[in-house]
């Protein structure tokens, strides 16, 4: 964790404090972890609508005739499949078999892309791309000039529709458009999110952030919108089995071990693609799994996973009590022999081995 003193404040810091947000250091920024309770906020998003200020995320613009070539080389997914207004989930493989970061690639137009990266990795990612930019691509780090609001939940489009002429219902998942939003022009409205509850991510100029946040809260008040903190963001993403960088994926985990083979396309050449291809052919020794607790107990990161004989077979990377299911759920790496659905495994919680079962992700359908 970053020390509070060295962490950066996001532009709407004071608004979150006024709203009762408990502010904590996270990924180099001071962020609201909760306003009321994690469970209440989680359920607000699953059943209604909530707004997250995720302005700590990083955004890079890549422009030029070779922008796609650079993206193809540094990312694992096939960005040549993107058309204007389309988004792709991808990762930056490193040269040792692990992952530099996971990211979203937005195709703004031909020869112009926006990459959205994790807050804790902004500098690391920027340096990594720059180091491999032998293509003469114009790069701009616009992270400090943009704020990002994630309005998530089944009532998100109803709550936001009064603020824009864009037909929000017709925006397909993983597509975006630029248009007027809350009286601001050229706002990126993106049908994405990290909750599995549906909704949008709104990229606004930092100078307009206060105005847009206020407008969203007013328009959404009819639908019970509430500000939501990082605590509920974590339980929501975990119920969907979405990876969190630094927990479930990092510099030492390969995309194939992490179940991200679907974003690893060997139809092109990219950093470390030969080694990853050979790993795919040989098979991986460990795999990221989801599991549900069969006995009462809450799994937490770094808890040991064992087999029926008590031998260590892996480690938990993320775990929580699922507010939706009312039981302990987790993700972790295990030896491949234990990665099949329905396999019985045990989680060591306070020196007790508690029974759990490997399940197919997501936990919440």
Coordinates of C-alpha atoms in Angstrom, one line a residue:
X1 CA 0.0 0.0 0.0
X2 CA 1.1 3.5 -0.7
X3 CA 1.6 5.9 2.2
X4 CA -1.2 8.5 2.4
X5 CA 1.5 11.3 2.3
X6 CA 2.9 10.3 -1.1
X7 CA -0.4 9.2 -2.7
X8 CA -2.0 11.5 -5.2
X9 CA -5.5 12.9 -4.8
X10 CA -8.1 12.3 -7.5
X11 CA -9.8 15.6 -8.7
X12 CA -13.1 14.9 -6.8
X13 CA -11.4 14.0 -3.5
X14 CA -13.3 16.6 -1.5
X15 CA -16.7 15.5 -3.0
X16 CA -16.0 11.9 -1.8
X17 CA -15.1 13.1 1.7
X18 CA -18.3 15.2 1.9
X19 CA -20.3 12.2 0.8
X20 CA -18.8 10.2 3.7
X21 CA -16.3 8.3 1.7
X22 CA -13.6 6.5 3.8
X23 CA -10.4 7.5 1.9
X24 CA -7.5 5.0 1.8
X25 CA -4.3 4.8 -0.2
X26 CA -4.7 2.5 -3.2
X27 CA -2.4 2.1 -6.3
X28 CA -0.6 5.4 -5.6
X29 CA -3.9 7.3 -5.1
X30 CA -6.2 8.2 -2.2
X31 CA -9.4 6.5 -3.1
X32 CA -12.9 6.0 -1.5
X33 CA -13.0 2.4 -0.2
X34 CA -16.6 2.7 1.0
X35 CA -19.3 5.2 1.8
X36 CA -21.8 3.1 3.8
X37 CA -21.1 -0.7 3.9
X38 CA -19.5 -2.9 1.3
X39 CA -22.5 -5.3 1.2
X40 CA -25.0 -2.5 0.8
X41 CA -23.0 -0.9 -2.0
X42 CA -22.5 -4.3 -3.7
X43 CA -26.2 -4.9 -3.7
X44 CA -27.0 -1.4 -4.9
X45 CA -24.9 -2.2 -8.1
X46 CA -26.2 -5.7 -8.6
X47 CA -29.8 -4.7 -8.2
X48 CA -30.0 -1.0 -9.1
X49 CA -27.3 1.5 -10.0
X50 CA -24.1 2.9 -8.5
X51 CA -21.3 5.2 -9.6
X52 CA -17.6 4.6 -9.0
X53 CA -15.0 7.3 -9.4
X54 CA -12.2 5.4 -11.0
X55 CA -10.2 8.4 -12.2
X56 CA -7.0 6.8 -11.0
X57 CA -6.9 4.6 -14.1
X58 CA -4.4 5.4 -16.8
X59 CA -5.1 6.4 -20.4
X60 CA -2.6 6.6 -23.2
X61 CA -3.2 7.9 -26.8
X62 CA -1.3 6.2 -29.6
X63 CA -1.4 7.9 -33.0
X64 CA 0.2 7.4 -36.4
X65 CA 0.3 5.1 -39.4
X66 CA 2.1 2.5 -37.4
X67 CA 0.0 2.7 -34.2
X68 CA -1.7 -0.6 -34.9
X69 CA 1.7 -2.3 -35.5
X70 CA 3.0 -1.2 -32.1
X71 CA -0.2 -2.3 -30.4
X72 CA 0.0 -5.7 -32.2
X73 CA 3.6 -6.2 -31.0
X74 CA 3.1 -5.2 -27.3
X75 CA -0.3 -6.8 -26.7
X76 CA -1.4 -10.4 -26.9
X77 CA -4.9 -10.0 -28.5
X78 CA -5.4 -9.3 -32.2
X79 CA -6.2 -5.6 -32.4
X80 CA -6.5 -5.8 -36.2
X81 CA -10.0 -7.1 -35.6
X82 CA -11.1 -3.8 -34.1
X83 CA -13.3 -1.4 -36.0
X84 CA -13.9 2.3 -35.0
X85 CA -16.0 2.4 -31.8
X86 CA -14.9 -1.1 -30.7
X87 CA -13.0 -2.1 -27.6
X88 CA -10.8 -5.1 -26.8
X89 CA -9.6 -6.7 -23.6
X90 CA -5.9 -7.6 -23.8
X91 CA -2.6 -7.9 -21.9
X92 CA 1.0 -6.8 -22.3
X93 CA 3.1 -10.0 -22.1
X94 CA 6.6 -9.5 -20.7
X95 CA 9.7 -11.3 -22.1
X96 CA 9.8 -13.8 -19.2
X97 CA 6.4 -15.4 -19.6
X98 CA 4.5 -13.1 -17.3
X99 CA 2.2 -10.1 -17.7
X100 CA 3.2 -6.5 -17.5
X101 CA -0.5 -5.4 -17.1
X102 CA -4.0 -6.1 -18.5
X103 CA -5.7 -3.3 -20.4
X104 CA -8.5 -2.2 -22.7
X105 CA -7.7 -1.1 -26.3
X106 CA -10.1 1.5 -27.8
X107 CA -10.0 2.1 -31.6
X108 CA -11.0 5.8 -31.9
X109 CA -10.4 5.8 -35.7
X110 CA -7.9 4.5 -38.1
X111 CA -4.3 5.2 -36.8
X112 CA -5.7 6.4 -33.4
X113 CA -6.1 4.3 -30.3
X114 CA -6.7 4.8 -26.6
X115 CA -5.2 2.3 -24.1
X116 CA -6.7 2.1 -20.6
X117 CA -4.3 0.6 -18.0
X118 CA -4.3 0.0 -14.3
X119 CA -3.5 2.9 -12.0
X120 CA -0.6 1.1 -10.2
X121 CA 1.1 0.4 -13.5
X122 CA 0.8 3.7 -15.4
X123 CA 4.5 4.5 -15.3
X124 CA 5.6 0.9 -15.8
X125 CA 3.3 0.4 -18.8
X126 CA 4.2 3.8 -20.3
X127 CA 7.9 2.9 -20.1
X128 CA 7.3 -0.6 -21.5
X129 CA 5.4 0.6 -24.6
X130 CA 7.9 3.4 -25.1
X131 CA 10.8 1.0 -24.9
X132 CA 9.2 -1.0 -27.8
X133 CA 8.1 2.0 -29.8
X134 CA 10.5 1.5 -32.7
X135 CA 7.6 2.3 -35.0
X136 CA 7.6 6.1 -34.6
X137 CA 4.2 6.2 -33.0
X138 CA 3.1 9.4 -31.3
X139 CA 2.4 8.6 -27.7
X140 CA 0.6 10.8 -25.2
X141 CA -0.2 10.1 -21.5
X142 CA -3.5 11.8 -20.9
X143 CA -4.2 10.1 -17.5
X144 CA -4.1 13.4 -15.5
X145 CA -6.4 15.2 -17.9
X146 CA -9.2 12.6 -17.8
X147 CA -11.6 11.5 -15.1
X148 CA -13.4 8.2 -15.4
X149 CA -16.8 7.4 -13.8
X150 CA -18.2 3.8 -14.0
X151 CA -22.0 3.9 -13.7
X152 CA -22.9 0.3 -13.2
X153 CA -26.0 -1.8 -12.6
X154 CA -29.2 -2.9 -14.4
X155 CA -30.7 0.6 -14.0
X156 CA -27.6 2.4 -15.4
X157 CA -28.9 3.2 -18.9
X158 CA -32.3 4.5 -17.5
X159 CA -30.4 6.6 -14.9
X160 CA -28.1 8.2 -17.6
X161 CA -30.4 8.5 -20.6
X162 CA -31.7 12.0 -19.7
X163 CA -28.0 13.3 -19.9
X164 CA -27.3 12.4 -23.5
X165 CA -29.0 12.1 -27.0
X166 CA -27.0 8.9 -27.5
X167 CA -29.3 5.8 -27.4
X168 CA -27.6 4.0 -24.5
X169 CA -29.7 0.9 -24.8
X170 CA -28.4 0.3 -28.3
X171 CA -24.7 0.5 -27.3
X172 CA -23.4 -3.1 -27.5
X173 CA -21.1 -4.5 -24.8
X174 CA -17.5 -3.5 -25.5
X175 CA -18.4 -0.7 -27.9
X176 CA -18.2 3.0 -27.3
X177 CA -19.3 6.3 -28.9
X178 CA -18.3 9.9 -28.5
X179 CA -21.1 12.4 -28.0
X180 CA -22.6 15.1 -25.8
X181 CA -23.1 14.1 -22.2
X182 CA -24.3 16.3 -19.3
X183 CA -23.8 19.4 -21.6
X184 CA -20.1 18.5 -22.3
X185 CA -19.2 17.6 -25.9
X186 CA -17.1 14.7 -27.2
X187 CA -17.4 12.5 -24.1
X188 CA -16.5 8.9 -24.5
X189 CA -19.4 6.7 -23.4
X190 CA -18.3 3.1 -23.2
X191 CA -20.4 0.0 -22.6
X192 CA -17.9 -1.6 -20.3
X193 CA -17.3 -2.2 -16.6
X194 CA -15.7 -4.4 -14.0
X195 CA -18.8 -5.6 -12.2
X196 CA -20.8 -7.9 -14.5
X197 CA -23.9 -5.9 -13.7
X198 CA -24.1 -4.0 -17.0
X199 CA -23.6 -0.2 -17.3
X200 CA -21.2 2.3 -18.7
X201 CA -17.8 4.0 -18.2
X202 CA -17.8 7.7 -18.9
X203 CA -14.5 9.5 -19.8
X204 CA -14.7 13.2 -19.1
X205 CA -12.1 16.0 -19.1
X206 CA -10.8 16.6 -15.5
X207 CA -11.9 20.2 -15.6
X208 CA -15.6 19.1 -16.2
X209 CA -15.5 16.2 -13.7
X210 CA -17.3 18.0 -10.9
X211 CA -20.1 19.2 -13.1
X212 CA -20.6 15.7 -14.7
X213 CA -20.5 13.9 -11.4
X214 CA -23.2 16.2 -10.0
X215 CA -25.4 15.8 -13.1
X216 CA -25.1 12.0 -12.9
X217 CA -26.0 12.0 -9.2
X218 CA -29.1 14.3 -9.9
X219 CA -30.3 12.3 -13.0
X220 CA -29.7 9.0 -11.1
X221 CA -31.5 10.0 -7.9
X222 CA -34.8 8.9 -9.4
X223 CA -33.2 5.4 -9.7
X224 CA -31.6 5.3 -6.3
X225 CA -28.0 5.9 -7.5
X226 CA -25.4 5.9 -4.8
X227 CA -21.6 6.4 -4.8
X228 CA -19.7 3.1 -4.5
X229 CA -16.3 2.4 -3.1
X230 CA -13.4 0.1 -4.0
X231 CA -14.6 -2.5 -1.4
X232 CA -17.7 -3.3 -3.4
X233 CA -15.8 -3.0 -6.7
X234 CA -13.6 -5.9 -5.5
X235 CA -16.5 -8.2 -4.4
X236 CA -18.4 -7.4 -7.6
X237 CA -15.5 -8.3 -9.9
X238 CA -14.7 -11.4 -7.9
X239 CA -18.2 -12.7 -8.3
X240 CA -17.6 -12.5 -12.0
X241 CA -14.2 -14.1 -11.9
X242 CA -12.5 -11.0 -13.3
X243 CA -8.7 -10.9 -12.7
X244 CA -7.2 -8.1 -10.6
X245 CA -3.7 -7.2 -11.5
X246 CA -1.3 -7.7 -8.6
X247 CA -3.5 -10.4 -7.2
X248 CA -4.6 -12.9 -9.8
X249 CA -2.2 -11.9 -12.6
X250 CA 1.3 -10.3 -12.4
X251 CA 4.8 -10.3 -13.8
X252 CA 5.2 -14.0 -13.0
X253 CA 1.8 -15.5 -14.2
X254 CA 1.4 -16.3 -17.9
X255 CA -1.9 -15.5 -19.7
X256 CA -2.3 -19.2 -20.4
X257 CA -2.0 -20.1 -16.7
X258 CA -4.5 -17.3 -15.9
X259 CA -7.2 -18.7 -18.3
X260 CA -6.5 -15.8 -20.7
X261 CA -5.8 -18.0 -23.7
X262 CA -8.8 -16.3 -25.3
X263 CA -6.9 -13.0 -25.5
X264 CA -3.7 -14.6 -26.6
X265 CA -3.7 -14.9 -30.4
X266 CA -0.9 -16.7 -32.1
X267 CA -2.1 -15.6 -35.6
X268 CA 0.4 -12.8 -35.2
X269 CA 3.8 -12.2 -33.6
X270 CA 4.1 -10.3 -30.3
X271 CA 6.5 -10.1 -27.4
X272 CA 7.3 -13.6 -26.1
X273 CA 4.8 -15.2 -28.4
X274 CA 7.1 -18.1 -29.4
X275 CA 7.6 -19.1 -25.7
X276 CA 3.8 -18.8 -25.0
X277 CA 3.0 -20.8 -28.0
X278 CA 5.3 -23.6 -26.9
X279 CA 3.7 -23.4 -23.4
X280 CA 0.3 -23.8 -25.0
X281 CA 1.5 -26.9 -26.9
X282 CA 3.1 -28.5 -23.8
X283 CA 0.4 -27.5 -21.4
X284 CA 0.7 -25.5 -18.2
X285 CA 1.8 -26.8 -14.8
X286 CA -0.6 -24.5 -12.8
X287 CA -3.9 -23.0 -13.6
X288 CA -6.1 -20.2 -12.2
X289 CA -9.3 -21.6 -10.8
X290 CA -12.5 -20.4 -9.1
X291 CA -13.7 -22.3 -6.0
X292 CA -16.7 -22.1 -3.7
X293 CA -16.4 -23.0 0.0
X294 CA -18.3 -26.1 1.0
X295 CA -17.6 -25.4 4.7
X296 CA -18.0 -22.1 6.6
X297 CA -15.0 -19.9 6.1
X298 CA -13.8 -16.9 4.1
X299 CA -10.8 -17.5 1.8
X300 CA -8.2 -14.7 1.6
X301 CA -5.3 -13.9 -0.7
X302 CA -2.2 -16.0 0.1
X303 CA -4.1 -18.7 2.0
X304 CA -2.7 -22.2 1.2
X305 CA -4.7 -24.6 -1.0
X306 CA -4.2 -28.3 -0.2
X307 CA -5.5 -31.7 -1.4
X308 CA -7.3 -34.3 0.8
X309 CA -4.0 -35.5 2.1
X310 CA -3.0 -32.0 3.2
X311 CA -0.3 -31.6 0.6
X312 CA 0.1 -28.0 -0.7
X313 CA -1.3 -27.8 -4.3
X314 CA -1.6 -24.0 -4.7
X315 CA -2.5 -20.6 -3.2
X316 CA -5.5 -18.3 -3.0
X317 CA -5.0 -15.1 -5.0
X318 CA -8.4 -13.4 -4.3
X319 CA -11.2 -14.4 -1.8
X320 CA -14.2 -13.0 -0.1
X321 CA -17.7 -13.7 1.3
X322 CA -19.9 -13.3 -1.8
X323 CA -22.8 -10.9 -0.9
X324 CA -24.9 -12.4 -3.7
X325 CA -24.3 -16.1 -2.9
X326 CA -23.9 -15.8 0.9
X327 CA -20.8 -18.0 1.0
X328 CA -17.0 -17.9 0.6
X329 CA -15.6 -17.8 -2.9
X330 CA -12.1 -17.4 -4.2
X331 CA -9.7 -17.7 -7.1
X332 CA -6.2 -19.1 -6.9
X333 CA -3.6 -21.1 -8.8
X334 CA -3.4 -24.9 -8.4
X335 CA -1.5 -27.7 -10.0
X336 CA -3.3 -28.5 -13.3
X337 CA -4.4 -31.9 -12.0
X338 CA -6.7 -30.2 -9.6
X339 CA -8.1 -27.6 -11.9
X340 CA -11.1 -29.5 -13.3
X341 CA -14.6 -28.3 -12.4
X342 CA -16.1 -30.1 -9.3
X343 CA -12.7 -31.2 -8.0
X344 CA -12.6 -31.2 -4.2
X345 CA -9.8 -29.0 -2.6
X346 CA -9.2 -27.6 0.8
X347 CA -8.4 -24.1 2.0
X348 CA -6.2 -23.6 5.0
X349 CA -8.0 -21.1 7.2
X350 CA -6.4 -20.5 10.6
X351 CA -4.7 -23.9 10.7
X352 CA -7.9 -25.7 9.6
X353 CA -8.3 -27.3 6.2
X354 CA -11.8 -26.4 5.0
X355 CA -13.5 -28.1 2.1
X356 CA -14.1 -26.3 -1.1
X357 CA -15.0 -27.2 -4.7
X358 CA -13.6 -26.0 -8.0
X359 CA -16.3 -24.3 -10.1
X360 CA -16.6 -22.8 -13.6
X361 CA -16.5 -19.0 -13.6
X362 CA -18.3 -16.7 -13.2
X363 CA -19.6 -17.4 -9.7
X364 CA -22.7 -15.3 -10.4
X365 CA -24.4 -16.1 -13.7

